[in-house]
Short mmCIF file of C-alpha atoms in Angstrom, two decimals:
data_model
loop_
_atom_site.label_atom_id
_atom_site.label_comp_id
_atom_site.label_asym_id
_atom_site.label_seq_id
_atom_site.Cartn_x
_atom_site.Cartn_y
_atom_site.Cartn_z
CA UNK O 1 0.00 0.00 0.00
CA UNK O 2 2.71 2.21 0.46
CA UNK O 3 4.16 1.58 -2.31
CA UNK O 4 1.08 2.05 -4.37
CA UNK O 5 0.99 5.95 -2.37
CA UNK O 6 4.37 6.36 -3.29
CA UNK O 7 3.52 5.92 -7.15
CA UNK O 8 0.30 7.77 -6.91
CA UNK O 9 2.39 10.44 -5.29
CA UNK O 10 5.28 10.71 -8.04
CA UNK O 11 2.57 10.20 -10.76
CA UNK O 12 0.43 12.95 -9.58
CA UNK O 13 4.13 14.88 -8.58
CA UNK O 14 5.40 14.00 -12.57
CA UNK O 15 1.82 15.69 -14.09
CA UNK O 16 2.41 18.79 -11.40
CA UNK O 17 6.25 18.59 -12.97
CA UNK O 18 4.86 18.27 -16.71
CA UNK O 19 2.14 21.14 -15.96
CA UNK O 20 4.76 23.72 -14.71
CA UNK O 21 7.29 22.93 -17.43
CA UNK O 22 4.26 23.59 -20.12
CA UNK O 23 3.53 26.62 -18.03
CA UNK O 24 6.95 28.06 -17.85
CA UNK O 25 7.58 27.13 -21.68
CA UNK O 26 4.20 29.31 -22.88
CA UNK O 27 5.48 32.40 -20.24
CA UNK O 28 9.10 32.06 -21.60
CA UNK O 29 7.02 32.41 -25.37
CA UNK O 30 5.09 35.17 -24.53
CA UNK O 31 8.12 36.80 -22.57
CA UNK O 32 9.84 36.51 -25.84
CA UNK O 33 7.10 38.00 -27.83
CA UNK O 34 6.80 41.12 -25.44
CA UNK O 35 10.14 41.77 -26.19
CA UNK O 36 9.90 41.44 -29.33
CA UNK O 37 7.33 43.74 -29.27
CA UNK O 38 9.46 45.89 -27.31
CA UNK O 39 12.50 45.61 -29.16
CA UNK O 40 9.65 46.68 -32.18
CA UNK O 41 7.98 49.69 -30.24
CA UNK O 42 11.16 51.44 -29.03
CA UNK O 43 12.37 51.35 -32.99
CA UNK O 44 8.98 52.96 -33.64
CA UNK O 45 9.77 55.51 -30.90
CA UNK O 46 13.53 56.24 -32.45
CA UNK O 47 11.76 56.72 -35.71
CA UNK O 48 9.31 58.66 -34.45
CA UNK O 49 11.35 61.30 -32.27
CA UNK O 50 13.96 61.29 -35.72
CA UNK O 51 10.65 62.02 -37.74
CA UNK O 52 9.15 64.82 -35.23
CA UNK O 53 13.19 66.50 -34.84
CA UNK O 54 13.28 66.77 -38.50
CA UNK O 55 9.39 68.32 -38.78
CA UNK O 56 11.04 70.98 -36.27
CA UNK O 57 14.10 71.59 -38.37
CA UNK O 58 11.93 72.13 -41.37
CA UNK O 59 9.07 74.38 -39.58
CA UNK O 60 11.64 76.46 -38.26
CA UNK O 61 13.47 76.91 -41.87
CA UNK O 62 9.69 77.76 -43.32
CA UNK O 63 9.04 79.84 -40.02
CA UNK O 64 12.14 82.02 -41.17
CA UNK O 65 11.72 81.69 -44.63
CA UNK O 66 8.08 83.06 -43.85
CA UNK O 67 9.14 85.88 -41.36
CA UNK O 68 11.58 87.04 -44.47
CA UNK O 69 9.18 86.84 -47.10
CA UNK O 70 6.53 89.15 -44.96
CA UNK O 71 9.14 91.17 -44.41
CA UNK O 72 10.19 91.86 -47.58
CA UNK O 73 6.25 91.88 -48.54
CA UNK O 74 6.13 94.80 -45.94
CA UNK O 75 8.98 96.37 -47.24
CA UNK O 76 7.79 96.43 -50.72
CA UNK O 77 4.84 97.68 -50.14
CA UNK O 78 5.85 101.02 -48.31
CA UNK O 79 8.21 101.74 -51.06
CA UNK O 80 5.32 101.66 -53.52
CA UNK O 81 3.12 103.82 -51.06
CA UNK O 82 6.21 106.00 -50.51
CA UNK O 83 6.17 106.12 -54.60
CA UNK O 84 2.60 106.56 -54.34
CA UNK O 85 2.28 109.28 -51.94
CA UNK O 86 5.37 111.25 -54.22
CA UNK O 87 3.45 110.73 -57.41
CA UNK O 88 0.49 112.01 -55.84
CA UNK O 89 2.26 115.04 -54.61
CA UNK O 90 4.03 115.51 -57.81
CA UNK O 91 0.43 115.14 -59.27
CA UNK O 92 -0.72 117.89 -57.00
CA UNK O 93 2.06 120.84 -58.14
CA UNK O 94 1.68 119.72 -61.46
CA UNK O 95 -1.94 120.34 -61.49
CA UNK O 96 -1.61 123.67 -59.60
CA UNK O 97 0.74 124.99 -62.03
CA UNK O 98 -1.54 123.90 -64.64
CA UNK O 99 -3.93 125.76 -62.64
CA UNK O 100 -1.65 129.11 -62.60
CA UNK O 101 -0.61 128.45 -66.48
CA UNK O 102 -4.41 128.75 -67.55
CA UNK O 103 -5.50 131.76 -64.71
CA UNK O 104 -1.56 133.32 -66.23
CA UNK O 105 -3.29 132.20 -69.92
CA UNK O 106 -6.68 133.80 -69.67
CA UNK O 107 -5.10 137.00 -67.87
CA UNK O 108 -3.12 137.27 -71.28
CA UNK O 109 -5.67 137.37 -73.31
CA UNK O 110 -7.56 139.81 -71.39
CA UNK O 111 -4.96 141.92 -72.07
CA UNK O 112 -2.95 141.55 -68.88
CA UNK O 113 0.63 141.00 -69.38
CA UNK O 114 -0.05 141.45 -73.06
CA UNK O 115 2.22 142.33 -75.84
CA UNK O 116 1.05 144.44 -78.54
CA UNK O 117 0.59 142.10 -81.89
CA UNK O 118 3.58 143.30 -83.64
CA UNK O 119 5.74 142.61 -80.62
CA UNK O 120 3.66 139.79 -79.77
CA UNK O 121 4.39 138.07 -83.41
CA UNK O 122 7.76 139.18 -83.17
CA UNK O 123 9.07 137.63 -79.81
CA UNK O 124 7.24 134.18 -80.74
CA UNK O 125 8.63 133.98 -84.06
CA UNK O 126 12.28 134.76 -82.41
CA UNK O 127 11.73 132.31 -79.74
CA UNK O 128 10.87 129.73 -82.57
CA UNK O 129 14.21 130.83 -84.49
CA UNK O 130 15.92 130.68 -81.49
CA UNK O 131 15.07 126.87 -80.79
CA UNK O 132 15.25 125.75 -84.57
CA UNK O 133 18.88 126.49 -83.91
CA UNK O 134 19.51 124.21 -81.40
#
C-alpha cells in the first residue's frame, strides 16, 4: 500500500512537474514575444522622435523663410506707397501749375501781361528761331 501511495504520489508529482514545465515554456514564449514587441515599439519611438526632430528643423526653416518673405512683402509695399504718396504730390504741383498756367493764360488774353501784336508776333517767331537752332 505504500508503495502504491508512493507511485500515486510521483505520478500525480510527474503531471504537477509536466504542468509547470508547459507553463513556464508558454510564459518564456510570450516573454519573448513582449520583447519582441518591445524591441519593435522602441524602434517605432527612435523613428518617431527622428521624424518629429526633423518636422522641427523644417518648420523652423519655413518659419524664417516666412518671417523674411513678410518682411520683404512689408517692405515692398511702403516703397510703392512711398512712390505713391510722391506721385500724388508731384500730381498735386503739377496740377496747380496747370492751374496758374491757364489763370496766367486767360489774364493774357484779357490783355494783362499782353504784348502788342507786332511785338507779340515778333518775340514768338524769335523764340521759334531761337530753338530751330539748337
Amino acid at each position: 500500500e505504500e508503495k502504491l501511495a508512493q507511485e500515486t504520489t510521483i505520478s500525480s508529482l510527474k503531471m504537477e512537474l509536466e504542468r509547470s514545465n508547459e507553463i513556464t515554456t508558454h510564459l518564456q514564449t510570450e516573454l519573448e514575444n513582449a520583447k519582441s514587441l518591445t524591441r519593435l515599439s522602441e524602434k517605432q519611438f527612435d523613428g518617431l522622435k527622428d521624424a518629429i526632430r526633423q518636422l522641427q528643423v523644417e518648420n523652423e526653416e519655413k518659419t524664417t523663410l516666412n518671417e523674411r518673405l513678410v518682411e520683404n512683402a512689408v517692405a515692398e509695399k511702403e516703397k510703392m506707397a512711398e512712390q505713391f504718396n510722391s506721385m500724388n504730390d508731384m500730381v498735386e504741383k503739377l496740377q496747380k501749375e496747370i492751374s496758374m498756367l491757364r489763370s496766367y493764360n486767360k489774364k493774357s488774353e484779357k490783355g494783362w501781361f499782353r504784348l502788342p501784336n507786332s511785338q507779340k508776333e515778333s518775340k514768338s517767331t524769335t523764340a521759334v528761331e531761337g530753338t530751330s537752332d539748337d
